[in-house]
Structure formats: C-alpha cells, structure tokens
Amino acid sequence: MALKGLFRKKTVQDILNQVEKNNADGHNALGKHLTARDLTAFGIAAIVGAGIFSTIGKASADGGPAVIFLFLFTAIACSFAAFAYAEFASMVPVSGSAYTYSYVAFGEIIAWIIGWALIMEYSVGNITVAISWSDYFTSLLSSGGIYLPQWIQMDFLSASRGFDEATALMQAGKSYADLSPALQDAYTAWNTSPVIGSFHFVADLPALLIIVLITALIYRGMKESRNASNIMVVVKLCIVLLVIAVGVFYVDTANWHPFAPNGVSGVLKGVSAVFFAYIGFDAISTTAEECKDPQRDLPRGMMWAIIICTLLYIAIALVLTGMVSYDLLNVGDPLAFVFEKLDLKWMSGIIAVSAVVAMASVLLVFQMGQPRIWMSMSRDGLLPKRFSKVHPKYQTPSYATIVTGFVVAIPALFLNLTLVTDLCSIGTLFAFVLVCAGVLVLQNKKDIPRGKFKTPYVNSKFIMPVLLLIGIAATFGYNKKATMNFITNETQANSSSAIITALNKEENQKVYQYLVTVDQKNSTTETPDLEQLLSQYQDDDVQYSKIISALPVDDSIKYESGFSLFKHKIPMWIFIITLLGLTVWSYKANLSLIPLLGLICCLYMMAELSVWNWIYFGVWLLIGLVVYFSFSRKNSKLNI
C-alpha cells in the first residue's frame, strides 16, 4: 500500500449515512436520551471535581491569589477549543469526538494517533480522579473514627519515592515530625506494608472500589448514568455555593497581598493542575449519538459548562486565598483544610462528603467517554470488532466499558497522582490542538456538509503578526533578564530541597559546617535541619546565589547547566518555532482567528509541561503506532 494510504480520509457524508443505517436497523445503535440541560450537567459533572477539590490547592500555593488569572487564561483557551469541538460536533454528530474529527480533516494515521492519545485523557484522567477520590474517602472515614492502614490507601510510586525523600531529609537533620504530612504518610506506608521478598505491597484499594462501582453503573445504561450524574451535580453545586457563601465572611484581604508572590512564573507553574480542572467539557462530544438534537445541543452544553465552572473556580480561588495565606494551601484537600484551620470542622465534614460525590461524578463522565471512543475506532476496523459491540438490553458499548474498567483500575492501584495528572493534561491538550487545526484545515473546503453551528470567522491575516510583535515586545520589556537567560541557557542554581536530597552523609556534614560559618540568624544553634537552614536564603536571589556558589560540594549538585538545563526548554522552543510557522500560515491562508488562538493557547500549555511528560507521551504514541501498523492498518474499513 502506498504511503498516501496512511492519510486516507472518511467523508462527513459517509459517516452520517452509517449512523442513519445503524439507527434504522438497530445494529450498533445507542439510545437517544440527552438534552442540552443534560449535556451541561455532564460538563459540570466532569469539570467540577478533582480540580476544585484537590489540584486548586497546589496551583494556589504556587501562584497566590493571582491564580485566578490562570483560571481565566485556561478558560479562554478551552473556550477557543470548545468552539472548534462544537463546530465539528455539529458537522459530525457521532461518538468519536476528536478521533472522528481528525479522520475527516487529516486522515487515518492522525485519527489513530489522536484516538490513542485520548486514552491518556479519559483512562489516565480517571486514574487521577480515582486516586483523589480515595484521598477524600479515607479522610472522611478517618473523621468518623475509621482508620485504614496507610499501605492500602496510597499508591506504590508515591510511597517508594516519598520514603526515599523522607529518609534523605532525616539523614540531613530533619525530624520525622517536621516532615510534610505527605512524606510522613509515605514513610509510614512503606515501613508498615507487607513485604514479599524485597517487594513492598502498597496499593490504593479504595480507588479500585470506586472504579468497579462506576463501571458497573455505566454498563447498565445511559439513562441511569444521566440520572445519577444530575443528582451528583446538584449536590456538589449546592456544596460549592455553600463554601463560597460561608467562606466569604472569613476572608481577610491582607492574605491577598502580595497578589502574585511568585510572579508570572509562579502563576504559570500551576498550568497543569488548573488545566486538569477544566478537562471534561470535550467528553460531552462523545455522547453525540445519544443526544436528541446533537447539532443544536452539543455547542450549548459545552459553552454553558465552561462559563459556569469558570465563575465557580474564580470565586473559590479568591475565597481560599483570602481565608488563609496562599503558602498553606499545598495540600490534597484544600477546601476541607481551610475550614479546619479556622476551626469550622462541621464545614470540613460537609466538604469531605461532597468531594466524594463530586469526584464520583467526574469518574462517571470520563469512564463513559473512553468506551465510546473505542467503539468508534472499532467500527472503522482499527480495533477488534468486539469493541463496537452494543448491549442489546442496556444499549451501551458493553465490552469496551468492561475493558476500560480494567485499564483504569489496575494502574490506579500503583501510579503516582502528579505523574498521571500531567500525562492526562498533555494527552488532552494534544487532542485540542488537532481539533483546532482540523477546523483551520477544513475552513475553506466547499464540499464539506456544515452543521447548525459554525465558529464566528475573524480573519487573522494581520491580527496574528501584530499579536506576535506585541508578545515579543512585552517579553523583552517586562521580563528581559529571564528571557535572555532562557535564550542563552544561563546556568541555574538548584532549589535547597534538590541540593540537600542529593547529598551523601559526608557531604551533609561539610555543608552543615559551612552554613554554621555564614549563619547570621543563629538558626544552626536551634536545628541541624540543612534543608531549612539553606531555604532561608532563597527569598533573596543575590544572597542565595552567593551561598550556593560557596557550598563545599560538586557544582553538578549545586547547579543545572548545559544540556541537562536545555532539555527542559525543548517544549517551549517547539512552541516558539510552531508559533512562527502558524503566523506565516495565517498570513497566507487568511485563517480563522478563534480556532487559531485555541491551537496556540493549548500548544503553549503543552510547552509549560515538563520535558519528561513529552518523552512519556512520545513513548506512548510509539506504542500506538506499533499497534496501528501491526493490526489497524490492514483491518481498516478503508483498506479496500
């Protein structure tokens, strides 16, 4: 088969004809139960979950009250992407979401890649939510006097890494009581876990429990899932509004100063966590075949979900950072934490219950989306036929639903929360980039049937170059030093924690003796905690740099330079080069501004993720390509 066969495309008309045929003969047809209100509720169910009950704490700790600007930026970026999704959903109202849209716009190989990437959004995303649900559930049990062993409520990776880090810090003089709660839990879990040979059995069993229950509910049918989702949405919206209403009376505006304590870099540090808070609106598009009027209701459902959730996120962020100092919010359950801190334990209990409900609703929507992607891929021959099997009674993709349950449940026992959050974010952003690009590719094609919704057209021919020049001027004008350091790959000092945890016992002693000689606060007479002693200088860049340069250890421990530093900048360089190319393309082809901005914003957020996430994602895509060339290519329905 010629290379061009990799880019063979499906036509919109062929897809619509197949859906009509399925509906007419009842073969592989899904039940139609959803309205615009149901879709909005599904969107809220997916978005208001781990983001507002968990990851918002870390983002607020990094960015301070200014994290609200990151919520706004992310909402705008998601809205641009939502326009593109809505246009495609209106044009091709089937269950495949970004996978089907890419099949129409780019061809089979890109469709396969995006379908494979979506596994990272839905399946890996659900692993993240299941882990967060487990944290809140075990916290709720603890408040009721039921204490589970640490080794059955924590994943293996967190326990292993946490134990190593805790051990290193304790060797450097930090006491167990001074370790963070997360490190204490990891240390305890590792030490108390059953050991088989040299293997420590640490597994998050509550995460497994909720996945099994949600999978069973989704298997039973869309109507049951919709009803359960709507009830859970009402419960959690009431709780979120209660948190805002009560919390506003405890806001101390002094906590909002400084508003951006760590500057722009601090705000952007939370991009992965905040973006994860918005993941889910696109899951609505996987239910297209189960909508009563998808071309009208899908765009409405997406937009209303994003608008409502953005307002809630901003209000919650302002209340949280106003109730306590931003630097206290780096906890797994920030909402419950702030009320407990203010001795309002009755509110903490209510929040814990609502968080359990809220995250269960997110699991439901994501767990519902993945089987429908696989069903669409199976219909096209890219996956085995069993994935497109629809249960005759429940009218759900039964086999694909069960497989999704296993794919999510097993890794949830062992994987780390931060790792899967970032992997989920990069997979989703990649899907958003391709959907926005798809709208741009198809914008001038006359032979494509159009739906009821079309993204408003604004010509970017001159706007895009002007925006690029403004961005360059602002970057050099307001952040020249950081920009030049980025371009020249200037050597960078490591954080105090990174330095201390890299030292051996002999180096620990040398560093301590040096810090004694320079200590002006007499901290060394009070504590031998090296990490605390060194971190006290971090607020003053000049003094910290001077202290680090004089430390009696190797420069490779103190600094990051050369390729080891440059590799972290590779994603941003990819963004910059792509941005220049898009500017040229927009000038030549008169591209539509909204999907173009969606593509740029989502690619920028991808660039803010670490290079390791890009590497892991690249490995995942390579595995997908092996599957495609070994099975999917020759079994494709277009292979005739």
XYZ file of C-alpha atoms in Angstrom:
640
model
C 0.000 0.000 0.000
C 1.320 3.417 -0.911
C 2.373 5.836 1.804
C -0.559 8.087 0.933
C -2.839 5.309 2.204
C -1.852 6.393 5.708
C -3.774 9.631 5.157
C -6.944 8.161 3.620
C -9.938 10.110 4.898
C -13.559 9.449 5.764
C -16.132 11.838 4.355
C -18.710 13.509 6.561
C -21.491 12.162 4.354
C -20.298 8.551 4.687
C -20.210 8.890 8.486
C -23.716 10.356 8.619
C -25.039 7.652 6.280
C -23.589 4.932 8.522
C -25.196 6.469 11.635
C -28.575 6.610 9.867
C -28.186 2.974 8.835
C -27.354 1.943 12.420
C -30.399 3.804 13.718
C -32.669 2.287 11.072
C -31.768 -1.347 11.653
C -30.948 -1.043 15.365
C -27.496 -2.571 14.818
C -24.826 -0.921 16.993
C -27.283 1.910 17.718
C -27.164 3.778 21.020
C -30.218 5.041 22.921
C -31.062 8.756 22.491
C -31.841 10.309 25.884
C -29.838 13.561 26.249
C -30.909 17.224 26.026
C -28.905 20.485 26.273
C -29.579 20.587 30.028
C -28.271 17.039 30.455
C -25.151 17.890 28.429
C -24.474 20.994 30.526
C -24.864 18.856 33.654
C -22.453 16.262 32.240
C -19.974 19.071 31.520
C -20.245 20.431 35.069
C -20.028 16.878 36.405
C -16.759 16.349 34.530
C -15.198 19.761 35.250
C -16.151 20.394 38.894
C -14.264 17.564 40.522
C -10.625 16.919 41.344
C -9.742 20.408 40.106
C -11.838 22.330 42.610
C -11.469 19.866 45.491
C -7.807 18.934 45.105
C -5.438 20.401 42.483
C -6.604 24.003 43.087
C -4.619 23.903 46.350
C -1.248 23.272 44.690
C -1.954 25.882 41.981
C -2.897 28.492 44.627
C 0.237 27.737 46.653
C 2.415 28.324 43.582
C 0.654 31.382 42.155
C -1.011 33.005 45.155
C -4.320 34.866 44.652
C -3.171 35.681 41.081
C -4.012 32.063 40.203
C -7.422 33.458 39.156
C -5.711 34.847 36.022
C -4.536 31.333 35.196
C -8.125 30.122 35.556
C -9.247 32.886 33.198
C -6.500 32.137 30.670
C -7.255 28.418 30.762
C -10.988 29.053 30.432
C -10.406 31.261 27.390
C -8.114 28.645 25.829
C -10.679 25.923 26.493
C -13.432 28.152 25.077
C -11.475 28.584 21.846
C -11.065 24.796 21.682
C -14.744 24.353 22.590
C -15.753 26.421 19.532
C -13.763 24.001 17.374
C -15.274 20.960 19.120
C -18.757 22.422 18.789
C -18.316 23.053 15.075
C -17.111 19.504 14.476
C -19.792 18.033 16.751
C -22.436 19.908 14.791
C -20.874 18.777 11.493
C -20.237 15.136 12.503
C -22.661 14.215 15.333
C -21.184 10.799 16.186
C -19.491 9.313 19.255
C -15.865 9.510 18.124
C -15.094 13.045 19.372
C -11.610 14.284 18.308
C -10.798 10.885 16.795
C -13.617 11.105 14.231
C -12.984 14.792 13.554
C -9.311 14.055 12.770
C -10.355 11.205 10.454
C -12.309 13.742 8.391
C -9.698 16.533 8.496
C -6.309 14.801 8.379
C -6.697 11.129 7.547
C -6.388 7.725 9.171
C -2.904 7.809 10.712
C -3.563 11.124 12.505
C -7.001 9.853 13.588
C -5.359 6.772 15.067
C -2.758 8.883 16.890
C -5.417 11.129 18.403
C -7.599 8.166 19.347
C -4.612 6.612 21.067
C -3.821 9.934 22.769
C -7.399 10.200 24.053
C -6.773 7.101 26.134
C -4.461 9.381 28.120
C -7.274 11.866 28.633
C -10.068 9.547 29.647
C -8.397 6.465 31.089
C -5.358 8.136 32.641
C -7.531 11.059 33.745
C -9.797 8.663 35.563
C -6.816 7.132 37.328
C -6.061 10.628 38.663
C -9.621 11.231 39.808
C -9.865 7.782 41.398
C -6.719 8.478 43.438
C -8.097 11.870 44.565
C -11.443 10.258 45.401
C -9.608 7.708 47.528
C -7.818 10.508 49.449
C -11.097 12.239 50.317
C -12.867 8.965 51.092
C -10.190 7.773 53.523
C -10.122 11.262 55.089
C -13.894 11.048 55.547
C -13.554 7.633 57.190
C -10.815 8.988 59.483
C -13.049 11.848 60.630
C -15.621 9.194 61.575
C -13.072 7.243 63.594
C -12.334 4.567 60.957
C -8.622 4.390 60.153
C -7.356 2.309 57.223
C -3.705 1.221 57.106
C -1.591 3.663 55.092
C -0.385 0.940 52.724
C -3.907 0.294 51.359
C -4.717 3.970 50.762
C -1.597 5.075 48.873
C -0.108 4.172 45.517
C 3.177 2.285 45.284
C 5.072 5.044 43.449
C 4.223 7.775 45.988
C 5.170 5.518 48.894
C 8.501 4.479 47.333
C 9.587 7.988 46.297
C 8.266 9.558 49.493
C 10.171 7.061 51.634
C 13.422 7.820 49.783
C 12.943 11.592 50.070
C 11.942 11.389 53.736
C 14.980 9.214 54.502
C 17.313 11.710 52.771
C 15.849 14.678 54.658
C 16.015 12.848 58.008
C 19.664 11.999 57.349
C 20.202 15.756 56.780
C 18.842 16.522 60.258
C 15.094 16.964 59.745
C 12.982 15.168 62.329
C 10.068 12.926 61.376
C 7.642 15.379 62.997
C 8.950 18.194 60.759
C 8.348 16.257 57.538
C 5.334 17.272 55.472
C 2.176 15.190 56.107
C 2.505 13.635 52.638
C 6.083 12.466 53.349
C 5.080 11.172 56.779
C 2.285 9.118 55.210
C 4.599 7.739 52.510
C 7.273 6.827 55.079
C 4.693 5.064 57.265
C 3.077 3.256 54.325
C 6.417 1.888 53.119
C 7.567 0.781 56.583
C 4.296 -0.881 57.598
C 3.408 -2.547 54.276
C 3.520 -6.333 53.800
C 6.795 -7.391 52.174
C 7.060 -10.266 49.713
C 10.770 -10.896 49.227
C 12.054 -7.365 48.568
C 8.705 -6.134 47.161
C 6.570 -3.843 49.328
C 2.846 -4.348 48.707
C 1.418 -0.820 48.646
C -1.823 -0.373 46.665
C -4.702 2.125 46.639
C -7.650 -0.234 47.243
C -10.391 2.435 47.693
C -9.519 3.728 44.187
C -10.165 0.215 42.857
C -13.523 0.081 44.655
C -14.945 3.285 43.135
C -13.830 2.352 39.616
C -15.619 -1.003 39.851
C -18.832 0.667 41.071
C -18.805 3.402 38.389
C -18.032 0.928 35.613
C -20.995 -1.197 36.684
C -23.293 1.864 36.599
C -22.162 2.901 33.105
C -22.588 -0.660 31.856
C -26.231 -0.539 32.957
C -27.190 2.320 30.612
C -27.076 5.993 29.610
C -30.391 6.868 31.258
C -29.205 5.541 34.623
C -25.851 7.296 34.222
C -27.584 10.557 33.317
C -29.885 10.429 36.339
C -27.023 9.620 38.716
C -24.900 12.403 37.208
C -27.667 15.007 37.506
C -28.212 14.171 41.187
C -24.486 14.384 41.939
C -24.191 17.718 40.084
C -26.978 19.263 42.149
C -25.335 18.061 45.378
C -21.880 19.384 44.586
C -23.085 22.731 43.214
C -25.003 23.291 46.438
C -21.867 22.495 48.453
C -19.610 24.730 46.335
C -22.053 27.641 46.699
C -22.228 26.962 50.458
C -18.407 27.082 50.684
C -18.382 30.441 48.893
C -21.262 31.838 50.981
C -19.713 30.816 54.326
C -16.076 31.403 53.376
C -16.608 34.977 52.194
C -17.274 36.029 55.815
C -13.833 34.744 56.856
C -11.857 36.416 54.076
C -9.003 38.606 55.298
C -7.976 40.873 52.414
C -4.458 41.060 53.912
C -3.981 37.498 52.625
C -4.324 38.838 49.080
C -1.075 40.786 49.476
C 1.145 40.123 47.662
C -1.333 39.179 44.942
C 1.287 37.424 42.776
C 4.012 36.459 45.281
C 5.975 34.303 42.818
C 5.370 36.434 39.751
C 4.245 35.198 36.369
C 6.380 32.055 36.614
C 4.640 31.102 39.860
C 1.218 31.544 38.308
C 2.159 29.524 35.228
C 3.662 26.775 37.381
C 0.125 25.626 38.119
C -0.874 25.343 34.446
C -1.070 21.543 34.525
C -3.186 21.482 37.684
C -5.525 24.245 36.504
C -5.899 22.831 33.022
C -6.719 19.467 34.565
C -9.534 21.254 36.374
C -11.143 22.042 33.004
C -10.698 18.645 31.362
C -14.063 17.115 30.717
C -16.071 19.534 28.606
C -14.897 17.702 25.492
C -16.177 14.405 26.920
C -19.650 15.744 26.105
C -18.866 15.291 22.405
C -18.521 11.518 22.879
C -22.253 11.350 23.653
C -23.288 12.858 20.293
C -25.163 9.761 19.130
C -27.143 9.692 22.377
C -28.382 13.299 22.026
C -31.888 14.106 20.852
C -30.620 17.093 18.815
C -26.791 16.988 18.832
C -26.234 19.757 16.291
C -28.075 22.266 18.451
C -27.468 20.979 21.981
C -23.777 19.957 21.954
C -22.415 23.505 21.379
C -24.763 24.900 24.037
C -23.830 22.242 26.571
C -20.074 22.833 26.153
C -20.238 26.622 26.389
C -22.565 26.751 29.393
C -20.465 24.186 31.258
C -17.244 26.210 30.766
C -18.863 29.547 31.716
C -20.499 28.226 34.897
C -17.388 26.366 36.049
C -15.044 29.317 35.399
C -17.134 31.588 37.606
C -17.145 28.961 40.358
C -13.378 28.404 40.114
C -12.526 32.099 40.352
C -14.852 32.594 43.318
C -13.429 29.562 45.129
C -9.801 30.628 44.459
C -10.429 34.129 45.857
C -12.176 32.740 48.942
C -9.465 30.146 49.627
C -6.552 32.583 49.281
C -8.461 35.135 51.347
C -9.237 32.769 54.221
C -5.628 31.596 54.750
C -2.208 32.523 53.418
C -1.628 31.088 49.942
C 1.538 29.211 51.029
C -0.512 26.939 53.315
C -2.669 25.582 50.515
C -0.325 22.940 49.083
C -2.469 20.109 50.464
C -4.551 17.377 48.862
C -7.864 18.630 50.287
C -7.615 22.463 50.331
C -11.332 23.192 50.856
C -11.603 20.975 53.910
C -8.201 22.212 55.127
C -9.076 25.933 55.251
C -12.250 25.376 57.265
C -10.479 23.038 59.662
C -7.748 25.671 60.026
C -10.424 28.178 61.086
C -11.955 25.602 63.463
C -15.099 25.155 61.347
C -14.942 21.361 61.422
C -18.628 20.937 60.586
C -17.903 22.514 57.200
C -14.909 20.225 56.711
C -17.184 17.224 57.139
C -19.712 18.536 54.626
C -16.943 19.262 52.110
C -15.446 15.789 52.534
C -18.824 14.183 51.776
C -19.435 16.447 48.765
C -15.927 15.816 47.413
C -16.595 12.080 47.430
C -19.798 12.717 45.442
C -18.166 15.273 43.110
C -15.262 13.085 42.120
C -17.536 10.115 41.584
C -19.442 12.195 39.014
C -16.190 13.039 37.192
C -15.313 9.367 37.090
C -18.722 8.641 35.627
C -18.357 11.083 32.718
C -14.773 10.104 31.859
C -15.469 6.406 32.228
C -18.406 6.909 29.872
C -16.284 8.698 27.235
C -13.491 6.176 26.707
C -15.635 3.187 25.610
C -17.369 5.370 23.008
C -14.022 6.373 21.500
C -13.027 2.723 21.288
C -16.423 1.844 19.836
C -15.911 4.373 17.023
C -12.402 3.092 16.314
C -13.712 -0.468 16.226
C -16.487 0.470 13.784
C -13.746 1.732 11.452
C -11.806 -1.533 11.772
C -8.911 -0.002 13.722
C -9.702 -2.081 16.805
C -11.173 -5.615 17.071
C -14.927 -5.890 16.363
C -15.789 -6.735 19.971
C -15.092 -3.119 20.994
C -18.084 -1.946 18.922
C -20.482 -4.459 20.479
C -23.579 -2.738 21.903
C -25.533 -4.484 24.666
C -28.990 -5.403 23.294
C -30.781 -4.501 26.524
C -28.780 -1.611 28.012
C -27.773 -0.009 24.663
C -24.230 0.685 25.849
C -20.823 -0.369 24.387
C -20.613 -3.241 26.872
C -17.284 -4.914 26.024
C -15.437 -1.592 25.669
C -16.869 -0.459 29.029
C -15.542 -3.549 30.816
C -12.092 -3.191 29.215
C -11.999 0.481 30.250
C -12.718 -0.593 33.823
C -9.644 -2.861 33.836
C -7.431 -0.285 32.067
C -8.242 2.307 34.745
C -8.492 0.107 37.838
C -5.150 -1.707 37.691
C -2.834 1.354 37.225
C -4.850 3.283 39.862
C -3.523 0.833 42.447
C 0.108 1.736 41.820
C 0.610 5.042 39.922
C 1.516 8.471 41.301
C -1.051 11.332 41.256
C 1.256 14.027 39.822
C 2.537 11.757 37.049
C -0.903 10.756 35.809
C -2.245 14.337 36.092
C 0.469 15.613 33.762
C 0.078 12.691 31.339
C -3.664 13.294 31.209
C -3.117 17.003 30.545
C -0.652 16.505 27.689
C -2.875 13.903 26.002
C -5.887 16.198 26.219
C -4.017 19.291 25.038
C -2.712 17.321 22.056
C -6.301 16.410 21.170
C -7.367 20.064 21.495
C -4.507 21.185 19.230
C -5.529 18.754 16.487
C -9.234 19.611 16.709
C -8.468 23.336 16.367
C -6.078 22.577 13.496
C -8.794 20.449 11.881
C -11.206 23.391 11.778
C -8.475 25.506 10.136
C -7.761 22.821 7.522
C -11.446 22.471 6.609
C -12.425 26.165 6.811
C -12.236 26.843 3.051
C -13.379 23.470 1.728
C -16.704 23.846 -0.060
C -17.571 20.135 -0.334
C -17.914 19.603 3.467
C -21.508 19.469 4.820
C -21.877 22.087 7.560
C -23.909 21.741 10.755
C -26.091 24.305 12.502
C -23.130 25.736 14.462
C -20.126 27.440 12.879
C -17.284 29.235 14.633
C -17.534 33.003 14.037
C -14.969 33.957 11.399
C -12.407 36.673 12.131
C -9.555 36.994 9.628
C -6.191 36.552 11.393
C -4.094 37.693 8.392
C -2.908 40.917 10.065
C -4.079 40.356 13.650
C -1.753 37.385 14.234
C 1.511 39.156 13.190
C 0.558 42.177 15.319
C -0.160 39.949 18.354
C 3.199 38.217 17.836
C 5.079 41.543 17.789
C 3.240 42.729 20.915
C 4.128 39.457 22.659
C 7.819 39.782 21.764
C 7.911 43.396 22.945
C 6.184 42.520 26.232
C 8.507 39.572 26.863
C 11.669 41.637 26.456
C 10.189 44.766 28.032
C 8.852 43.288 31.274
C 10.913 40.130 31.752
C 14.156 40.784 29.880
C 16.503 39.029 32.323
C 14.508 35.769 32.377
C 14.070 35.914 28.602
C 17.807 36.341 27.983
C 18.596 33.561 30.474
C 16.215 31.327 28.518
C 17.816 32.170 25.164
C 21.422 31.922 26.374
C 20.752 28.850 28.565
C 22.251 30.593 31.594
C 23.363 28.262 34.421
C 20.671 27.950 37.108
C 21.000 27.213 40.830
C 19.047 24.229 42.139
C 16.485 24.586 44.910
C 17.539 23.945 48.509
C 15.467 20.751 48.649
C 17.034 19.376 45.436
C 20.537 20.087 46.732
C 20.054 18.595 50.195
C 18.372 15.384 48.994
C 21.294 14.787 46.594
C 23.960 14.836 49.345
C 25.578 11.819 50.965
C 26.401 11.632 54.678
C 29.909 13.133 54.329
C 28.631 15.991 52.133
C 25.865 16.677 54.655
C 28.481 17.277 57.341
C 30.561 19.598 55.124
C 27.537 21.691 54.150
C 26.418 21.972 57.771
C 29.850 23.161 58.889
C 29.844 25.803 56.138
C 26.339 27.043 56.979
C 27.420 27.480 60.602
C 30.091 29.951 59.480
C 27.683 32.120 57.457
C 24.593 31.885 59.673
C 23.572 35.337 60.888
C 20.230 34.264 62.370
C 21.786 31.687 64.719
C 19.494 29.038 63.213
C 22.241 26.424 63.435
C 22.130 26.507 67.231
C 18.458 25.592 67.125
C 18.303 22.915 64.439
C 20.591 20.762 62.301
C 17.938 20.694 59.542
C 20.007 21.514 56.435
C 17.042 21.991 54.111
C 15.530 24.571 56.465
C 18.874 26.296 57.001
C 19.543 26.661 53.279
C 15.983 27.560 52.240
C 16.007 30.674 54.477
C 18.225 32.380 51.864
C 16.017 31.591 48.843
C 13.931 34.773 49.069
C 16.995 36.864 48.219
C 18.325 35.787 44.808
C 21.674 37.542 45.217
C 22.407 36.148 48.675
C 21.164 32.650 47.731
C 23.416 32.650 44.676
C 26.388 33.668 46.834
C 25.682 30.964 49.418
C 25.224 28.258 46.778
C 28.450 29.150 44.958
C 30.442 28.698 48.178
C 28.935 25.353 49.227
C 31.735 22.730 49.580
C 30.158 20.223 47.147
C 30.422 19.489 43.442
C 28.883 22.004 41.001
C 26.740 19.255 39.453
C 24.803 19.149 42.737
C 24.546 22.922 43.082
C 23.704 23.909 39.511
C 21.903 22.819 36.415
C 23.579 23.796 33.139
C 24.330 22.701 29.582
C 22.050 20.106 28.029
C 20.659 18.996 31.395
C 19.169 22.515 31.654
C 18.398 22.992 27.952
C 16.356 19.781 27.716
C 13.699 21.325 29.977
C 13.350 24.184 27.461
C 12.796 21.958 24.420
C 8.955 22.031 24.695
C 8.999 25.849 24.777
C 11.323 26.012 21.750
C 8.916 23.714 19.901
C 6.125 26.151 20.771
C 8.125 29.200 19.601
C 9.068 27.635 16.251
C 5.498 26.418 15.686
C 4.143 29.865 16.583
C 6.299 31.477 13.887
C 5.081 28.907 11.356
C 1.436 29.491 12.303
C 1.894 33.242 11.886
C 3.152 32.732 8.326
C 0.314 30.281 7.600
C -2.301 32.690 8.967
C -0.988 35.472 6.694
C -1.009 33.292 3.580
C -4.293 31.425 4.138
C -6.447 34.029 5.969
C -7.001 31.600 8.856
C -9.922 31.964 11.253
C -8.704 33.672 14.436
C -10.663 31.759 17.124
C -9.500 28.196 16.328
C -6.002 29.576 15.653
C -5.873 31.138 19.128
C -7.221 27.873 20.560
C -4.399 25.954 18.901
C -1.763 28.427 20.139
C -3.065 28.552 23.727
C -3.255 24.760 24.018
C 0.192 24.293 22.486
C 1.569 26.873 24.934
C 0.115 24.946 27.866
C 1.728 21.800 26.474
C 5.051 23.681 26.403
C 4.669 24.522 30.105
C 4.637 20.810 30.954
C 7.982 19.158 31.703
C 10.082 17.541 29.003
C 9.592 14.204 30.778
C 5.875 14.390 30.092
C 6.660 14.929 26.408
C 9.014 11.938 26.471
C 6.474 9.666 28.193
C 3.811 10.868 25.769
C 6.141 10.202 22.817
C 6.777 6.653 24.051
C 3.015 6.145 24.407
C 2.458 7.291 20.806
C 5.218 4.970 19.546
C 3.468 2.034 21.224
C 0.268 3.144 19.489
C 1.994 3.219 16.104
C 3.217 -0.354 16.633
C -0.408 -1.413 17.225
C -1.563 0.536 14.160
C 0.968 -0.969 11.733
C 0.605 -4.495 13.138
C -3.236 -4.607 13.222
C -5.219 -1.468 12.449
C -3.809 -0.521 9.055
C -4.650 -3.812 7.356
C -8.035 -4.204 9.107
C -9.258 -0.669 8.395
C -12.628 -0.421 6.620
C -10.919 1.927 4.165
C -8.396 -0.763 3.232
C -10.192 -1.832 0.051
